[in-house]
CSV table of C-alpha atoms in Angstrom, one decimal:
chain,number,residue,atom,x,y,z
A,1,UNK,CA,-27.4,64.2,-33.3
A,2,UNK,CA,-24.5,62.9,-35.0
A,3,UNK,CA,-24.9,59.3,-36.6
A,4,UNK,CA,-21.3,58.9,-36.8
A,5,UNK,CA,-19.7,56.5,-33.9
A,6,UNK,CA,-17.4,58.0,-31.9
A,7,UNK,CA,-13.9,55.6,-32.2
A,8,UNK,CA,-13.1,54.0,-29.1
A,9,UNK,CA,-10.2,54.3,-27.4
A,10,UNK,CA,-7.2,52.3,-27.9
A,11,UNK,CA,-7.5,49.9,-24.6
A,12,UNK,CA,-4.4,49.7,-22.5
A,13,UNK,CA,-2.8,46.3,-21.6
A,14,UNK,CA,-0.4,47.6,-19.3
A,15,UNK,CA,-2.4,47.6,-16.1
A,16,UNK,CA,-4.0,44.2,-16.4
A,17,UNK,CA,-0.4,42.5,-17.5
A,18,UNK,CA,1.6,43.2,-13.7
A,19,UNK,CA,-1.6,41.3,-12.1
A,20,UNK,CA,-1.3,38.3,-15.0
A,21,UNK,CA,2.6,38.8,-14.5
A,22,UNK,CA,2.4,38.3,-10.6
A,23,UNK,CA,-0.5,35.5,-10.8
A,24,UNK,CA,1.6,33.7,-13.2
A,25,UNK,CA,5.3,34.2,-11.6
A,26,UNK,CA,3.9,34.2,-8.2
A,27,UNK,CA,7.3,32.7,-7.1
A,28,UNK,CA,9.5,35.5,-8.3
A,29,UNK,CA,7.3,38.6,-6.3
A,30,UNK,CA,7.2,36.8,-3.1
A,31,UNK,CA,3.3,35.9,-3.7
A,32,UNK,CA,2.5,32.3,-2.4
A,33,UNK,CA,0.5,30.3,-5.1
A,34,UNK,CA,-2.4,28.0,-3.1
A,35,UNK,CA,-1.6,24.1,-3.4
A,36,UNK,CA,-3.3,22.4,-5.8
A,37,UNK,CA,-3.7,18.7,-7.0
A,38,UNK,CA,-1.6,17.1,-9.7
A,39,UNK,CA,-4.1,17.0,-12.0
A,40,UNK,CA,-7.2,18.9,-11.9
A,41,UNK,CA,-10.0,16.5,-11.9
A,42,UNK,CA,-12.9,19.1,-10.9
A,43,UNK,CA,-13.4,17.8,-7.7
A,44,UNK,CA,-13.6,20.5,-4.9
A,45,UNK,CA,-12.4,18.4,-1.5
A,46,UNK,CA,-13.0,21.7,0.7
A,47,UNK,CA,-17.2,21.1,-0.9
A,48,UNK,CA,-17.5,17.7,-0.7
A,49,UNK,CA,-16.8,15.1,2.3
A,50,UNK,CA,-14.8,12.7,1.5
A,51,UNK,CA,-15.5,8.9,2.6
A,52,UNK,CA,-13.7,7.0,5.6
A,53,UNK,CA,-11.8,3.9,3.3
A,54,UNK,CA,-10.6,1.1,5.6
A,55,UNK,CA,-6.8,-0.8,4.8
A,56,UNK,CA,-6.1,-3.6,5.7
A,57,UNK,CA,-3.2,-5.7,5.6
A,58,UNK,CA,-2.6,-8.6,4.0
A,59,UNK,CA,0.4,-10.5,4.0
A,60,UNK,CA,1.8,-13.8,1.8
A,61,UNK,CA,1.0,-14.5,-1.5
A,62,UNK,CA,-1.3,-17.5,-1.5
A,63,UNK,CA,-4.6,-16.7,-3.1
A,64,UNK,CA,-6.4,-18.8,-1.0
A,65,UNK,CA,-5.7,-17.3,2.1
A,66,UNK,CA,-6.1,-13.8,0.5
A,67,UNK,CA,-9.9,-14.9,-0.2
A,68,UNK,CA,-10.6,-16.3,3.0
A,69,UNK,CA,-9.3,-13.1,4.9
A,70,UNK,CA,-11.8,-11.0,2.4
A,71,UNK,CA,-14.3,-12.9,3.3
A,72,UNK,CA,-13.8,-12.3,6.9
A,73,UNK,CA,-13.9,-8.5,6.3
A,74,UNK,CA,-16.4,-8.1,4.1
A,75,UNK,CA,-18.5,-10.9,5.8
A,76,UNK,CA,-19.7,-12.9,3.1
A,77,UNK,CA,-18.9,-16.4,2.4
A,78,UNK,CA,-15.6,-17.3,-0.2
A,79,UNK,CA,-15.5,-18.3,-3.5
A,80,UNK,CA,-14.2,-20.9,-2.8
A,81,UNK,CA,-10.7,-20.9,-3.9
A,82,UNK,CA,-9.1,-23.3,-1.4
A,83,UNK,CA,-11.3,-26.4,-2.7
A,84,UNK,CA,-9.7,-25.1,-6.5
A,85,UNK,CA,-6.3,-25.6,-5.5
A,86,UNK,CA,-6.9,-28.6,-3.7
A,87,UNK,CA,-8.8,-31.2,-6.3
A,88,UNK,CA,-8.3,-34.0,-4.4
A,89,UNK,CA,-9.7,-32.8,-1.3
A,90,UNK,CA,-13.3,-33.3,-0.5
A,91,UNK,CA,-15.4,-30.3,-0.6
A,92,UNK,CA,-17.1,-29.7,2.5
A,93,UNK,CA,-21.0,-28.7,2.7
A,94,UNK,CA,-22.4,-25.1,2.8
A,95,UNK,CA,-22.4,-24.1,6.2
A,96,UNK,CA,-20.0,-26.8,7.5
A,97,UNK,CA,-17.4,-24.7,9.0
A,98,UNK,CA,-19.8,-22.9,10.8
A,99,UNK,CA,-21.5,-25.9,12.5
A,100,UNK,CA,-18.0,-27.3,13.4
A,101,UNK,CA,-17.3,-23.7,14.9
A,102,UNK,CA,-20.0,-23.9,17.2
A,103,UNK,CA,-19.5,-27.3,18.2
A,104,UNK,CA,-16.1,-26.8,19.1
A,105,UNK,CA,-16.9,-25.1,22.4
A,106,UNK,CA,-16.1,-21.6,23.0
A,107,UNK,CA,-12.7,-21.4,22.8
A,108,UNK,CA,-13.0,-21.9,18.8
A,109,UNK,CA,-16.0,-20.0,18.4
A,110,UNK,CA,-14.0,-16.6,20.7
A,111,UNK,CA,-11.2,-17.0,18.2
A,112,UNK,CA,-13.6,-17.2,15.3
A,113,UNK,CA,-15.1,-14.1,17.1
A,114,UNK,CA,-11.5,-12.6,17.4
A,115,UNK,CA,-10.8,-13.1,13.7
A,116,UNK,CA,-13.6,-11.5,12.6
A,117,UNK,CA,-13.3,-8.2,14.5
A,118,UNK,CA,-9.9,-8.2,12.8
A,119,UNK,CA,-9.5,-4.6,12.7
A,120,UNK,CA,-8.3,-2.0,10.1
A,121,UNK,CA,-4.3,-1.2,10.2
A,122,UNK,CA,-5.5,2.7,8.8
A,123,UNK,CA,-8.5,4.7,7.9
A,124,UNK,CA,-7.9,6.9,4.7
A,125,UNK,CA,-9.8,10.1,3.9
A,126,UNK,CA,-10.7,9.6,0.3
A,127,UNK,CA,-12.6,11.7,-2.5
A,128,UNK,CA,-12.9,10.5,-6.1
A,129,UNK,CA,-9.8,11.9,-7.2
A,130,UNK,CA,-7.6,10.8,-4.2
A,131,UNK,CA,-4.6,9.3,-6.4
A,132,UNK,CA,-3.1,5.6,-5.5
A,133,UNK,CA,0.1,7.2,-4.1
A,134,UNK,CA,-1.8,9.0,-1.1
A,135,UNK,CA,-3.5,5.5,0.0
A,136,UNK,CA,-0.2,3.5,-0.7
A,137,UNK,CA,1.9,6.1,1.6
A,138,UNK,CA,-0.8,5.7,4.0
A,139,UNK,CA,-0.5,2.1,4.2
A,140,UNK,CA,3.0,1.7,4.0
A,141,UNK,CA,3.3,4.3,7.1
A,142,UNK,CA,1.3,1.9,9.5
A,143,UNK,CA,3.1,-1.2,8.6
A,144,UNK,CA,6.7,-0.1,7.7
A,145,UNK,CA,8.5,-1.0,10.9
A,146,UNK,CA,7.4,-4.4,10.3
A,147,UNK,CA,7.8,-5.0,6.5
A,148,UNK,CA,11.6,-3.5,7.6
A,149,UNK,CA,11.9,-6.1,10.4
A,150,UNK,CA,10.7,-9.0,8.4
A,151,UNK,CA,13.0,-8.1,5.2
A,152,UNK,CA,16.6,-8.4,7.9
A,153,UNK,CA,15.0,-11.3,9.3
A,154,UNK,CA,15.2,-12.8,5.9
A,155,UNK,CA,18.3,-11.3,4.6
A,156,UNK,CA,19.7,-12.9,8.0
A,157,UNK,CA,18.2,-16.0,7.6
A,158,UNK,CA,19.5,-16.6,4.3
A,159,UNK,CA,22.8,-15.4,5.1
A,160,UNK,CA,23.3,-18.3,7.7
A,161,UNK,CA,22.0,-20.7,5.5
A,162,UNK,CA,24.1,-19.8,2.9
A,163,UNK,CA,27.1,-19.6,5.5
A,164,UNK,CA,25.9,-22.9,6.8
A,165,UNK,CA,26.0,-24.8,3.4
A,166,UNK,CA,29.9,-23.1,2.5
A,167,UNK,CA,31.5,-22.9,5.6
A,168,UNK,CA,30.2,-25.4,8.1
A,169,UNK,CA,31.8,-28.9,8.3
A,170,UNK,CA,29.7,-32.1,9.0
A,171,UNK,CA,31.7,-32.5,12.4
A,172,UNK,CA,31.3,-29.1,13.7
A,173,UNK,CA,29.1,-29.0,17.1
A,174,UNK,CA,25.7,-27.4,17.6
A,175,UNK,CA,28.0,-24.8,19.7
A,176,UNK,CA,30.3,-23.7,17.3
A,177,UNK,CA,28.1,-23.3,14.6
A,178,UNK,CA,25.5,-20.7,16.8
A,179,UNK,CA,29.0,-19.1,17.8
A,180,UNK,CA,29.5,-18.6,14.8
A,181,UNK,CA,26.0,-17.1,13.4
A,182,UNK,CA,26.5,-14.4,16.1
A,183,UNK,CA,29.8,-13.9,14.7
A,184,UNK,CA,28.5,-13.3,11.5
A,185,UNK,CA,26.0,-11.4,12.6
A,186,UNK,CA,27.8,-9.0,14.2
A,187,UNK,CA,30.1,-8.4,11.5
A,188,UNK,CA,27.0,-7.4,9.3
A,189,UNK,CA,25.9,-5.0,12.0
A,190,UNK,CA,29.0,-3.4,12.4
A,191,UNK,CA,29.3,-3.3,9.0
A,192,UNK,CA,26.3,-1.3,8.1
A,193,UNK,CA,26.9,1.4,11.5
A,194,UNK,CA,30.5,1.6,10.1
A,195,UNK,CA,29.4,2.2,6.2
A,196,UNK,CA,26.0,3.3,6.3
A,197,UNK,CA,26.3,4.7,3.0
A,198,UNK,CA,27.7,2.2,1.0
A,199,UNK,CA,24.3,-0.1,1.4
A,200,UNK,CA,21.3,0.7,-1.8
A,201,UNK,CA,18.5,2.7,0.1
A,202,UNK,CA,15.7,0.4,1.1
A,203,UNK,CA,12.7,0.4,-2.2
A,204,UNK,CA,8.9,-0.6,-1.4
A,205,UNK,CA,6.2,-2.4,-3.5
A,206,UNK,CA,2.4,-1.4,-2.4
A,207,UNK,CA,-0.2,-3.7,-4.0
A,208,UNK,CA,-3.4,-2.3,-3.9
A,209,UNK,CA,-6.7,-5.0,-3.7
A,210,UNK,CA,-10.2,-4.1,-3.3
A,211,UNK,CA,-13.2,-7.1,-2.2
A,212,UNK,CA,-16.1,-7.7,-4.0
A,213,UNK,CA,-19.4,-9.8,-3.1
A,214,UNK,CA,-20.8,-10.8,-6.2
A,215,UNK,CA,-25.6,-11.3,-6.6
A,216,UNK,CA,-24.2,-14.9,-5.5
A,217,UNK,CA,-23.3,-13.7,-2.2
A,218,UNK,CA,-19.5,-14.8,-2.3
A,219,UNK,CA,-16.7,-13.0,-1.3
A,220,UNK,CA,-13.6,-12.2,-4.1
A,221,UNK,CA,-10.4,-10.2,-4.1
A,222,UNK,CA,-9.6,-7.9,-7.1
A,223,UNK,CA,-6.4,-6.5,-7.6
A,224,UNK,CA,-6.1,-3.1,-8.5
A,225,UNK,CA,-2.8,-1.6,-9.1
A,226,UNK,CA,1.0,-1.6,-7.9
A,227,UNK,CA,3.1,1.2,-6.6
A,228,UNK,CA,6.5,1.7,-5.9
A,229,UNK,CA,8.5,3.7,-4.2
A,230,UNK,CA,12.0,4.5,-2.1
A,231,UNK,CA,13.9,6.2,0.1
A,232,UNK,CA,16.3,8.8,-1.7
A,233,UNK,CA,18.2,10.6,1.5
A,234,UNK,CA,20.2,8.4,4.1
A,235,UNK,CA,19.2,8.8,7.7
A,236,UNK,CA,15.2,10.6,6.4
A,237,UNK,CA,12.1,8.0,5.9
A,238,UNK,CA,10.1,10.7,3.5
A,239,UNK,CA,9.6,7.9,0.3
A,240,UNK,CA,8.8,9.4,-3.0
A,241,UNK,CA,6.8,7.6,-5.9
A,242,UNK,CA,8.9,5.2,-9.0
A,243,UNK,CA,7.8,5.2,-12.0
A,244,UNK,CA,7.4,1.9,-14.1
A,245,UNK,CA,6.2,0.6,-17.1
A,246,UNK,CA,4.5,-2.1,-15.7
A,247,UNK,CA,2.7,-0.5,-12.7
A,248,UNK,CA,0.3,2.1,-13.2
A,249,UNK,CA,1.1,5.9,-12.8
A,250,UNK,CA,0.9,7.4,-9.3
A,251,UNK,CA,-0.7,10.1,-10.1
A,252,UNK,CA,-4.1,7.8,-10.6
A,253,UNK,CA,-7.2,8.5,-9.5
A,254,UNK,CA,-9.6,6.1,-7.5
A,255,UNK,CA,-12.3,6.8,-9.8
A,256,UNK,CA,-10.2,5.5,-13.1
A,257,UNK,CA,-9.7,1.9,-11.3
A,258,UNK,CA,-12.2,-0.7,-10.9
A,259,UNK,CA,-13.2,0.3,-7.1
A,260,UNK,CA,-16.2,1.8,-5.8
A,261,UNK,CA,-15.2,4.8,-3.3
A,262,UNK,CA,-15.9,3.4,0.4
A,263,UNK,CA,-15.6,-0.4,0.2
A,264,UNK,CA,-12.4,-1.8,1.8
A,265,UNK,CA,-8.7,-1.4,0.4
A,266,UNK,CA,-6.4,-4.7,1.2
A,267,UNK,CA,-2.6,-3.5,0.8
A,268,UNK,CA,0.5,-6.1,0.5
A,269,UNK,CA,4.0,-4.1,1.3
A,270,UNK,CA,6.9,-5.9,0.8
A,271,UNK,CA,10.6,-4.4,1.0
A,272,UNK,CA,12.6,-5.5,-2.4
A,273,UNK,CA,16.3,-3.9,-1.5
């Protein structure tokens, strides 16, 4: 025997570098890549089931109402906010709504019923690394008909009013004056058919809330984040993401905000161009 080591061969890299080669540049051999997530959090969504979250919407801005409709959902009492905003007013006892709902007769206590089976506008499918963007675009699917029709309801409302305080005389009758608006409302109309792509393409802002019921037993709202996002072709209603400094990035995760996976998501969308 020999106690000398035999030398090893010189390994060859040029049979493992076309696999690396096609792995990497998938694209330019014709070999598909699988999709995969933005950002690779380690969670494995084809392992793990992913939790049914509930959205609902909310509309306004008053804080008040925002609690009170919380507190419907989650079924827990508010915090109280209404009697904040209203020194002056006389706070009523614990349980004083409730008695005043049942003694109303039924009619009161069916609406009360009614209110409180208020139901979700979607149900999204969410792991822990479900970004802001997918529950936004989810939101902002079920409700964007109506967040259109209530933005040209006030673009036309403030167009008569400003048309009113210009161009209407004191004397003019009740007549002309609707003539008029219809006038002016048709102009518009024809307008936008005639030019469709001379008007900015329509922009969304997605507030995203969560509810909370603190060892009290009192219902809260908590914001989370903001999104926003537009349209970018003319005539097509796929929206894409905006990036802005003072919103968080779209690209977040569930499990980096202040939200516990499964509790209910309350969404404002409002239409700002």
């Amino acid at each position: 025997m020999s106690g000398v080591l035999s030398t090893p061969l010189t390994p060859s890299y040029r049979s493992s570098a076309a696999p690396y080669r096609e792995a990497r540049f998938g694209h330019a051999s014709g070999v598909l890549r699988p999709h995969r997530a933005p950002l690779n959090r380690g969670i494995r969504r084809t392992a793990e089931c992913p939790c049914a979250v509930r959205l609902y919407h909310m509309t306004g801005q008053d804080i008040a109402a925002r609690s009170e409709y919380c507190s419907v959902v989650l079924g827990a009492p508010s915090v109280g906010i209404s009697q904040g905003v209203q020194p002056g007013a006389p706070s009523p006892p614990p349980g004083g709504q409730a008695v005043a709902a049942a003694g109303a007769g039924p009619s009161l206590a069916s609406t009360a019923g009614a209110s409180a089976a208020e139901r979700p506008i979607a149900v999204q499918l969410a792991w822990a690394d479900t970004t802001v963007w997918e529950v936004a675009s989810t939101a902002l699917r079920a409700v964007r008909s109506k967040v259109d029709a209530a933005y040209k309801s006030d673009r036309k409302r403030a167009a008569r009013q400003a048309n009113g305080h210009i161009t209407s005389p004191a004397s003019a009758t009740p007549s002309r004056r609707q003539q008029g608006a219809e006038e002016d409302d048709n102009d518009s109309e024809d307008g936008e058919e005639e030019a469709p792509y001379s008007t900015p393409l329509p922009r969304y802002q997605v507030e995203l809330l969560t509810g909370t019921v603190s060892p009290e037993g009192r219902a809260s709202v908590l914001p989370l984040c903001m999104v926003n996002c537009r349209q970018v072709v003319y005539g097509h209603s796929a929206l894409l993401p905006v990036r802005r400094g003072d919103c968080v990035d779209y690209n977040t995760a569930l499990y980096e905000l202040p939200y516990n996976l499964g509790d209910p998501v309350f969404v404002t969308c409002t239409r700002t161009r």
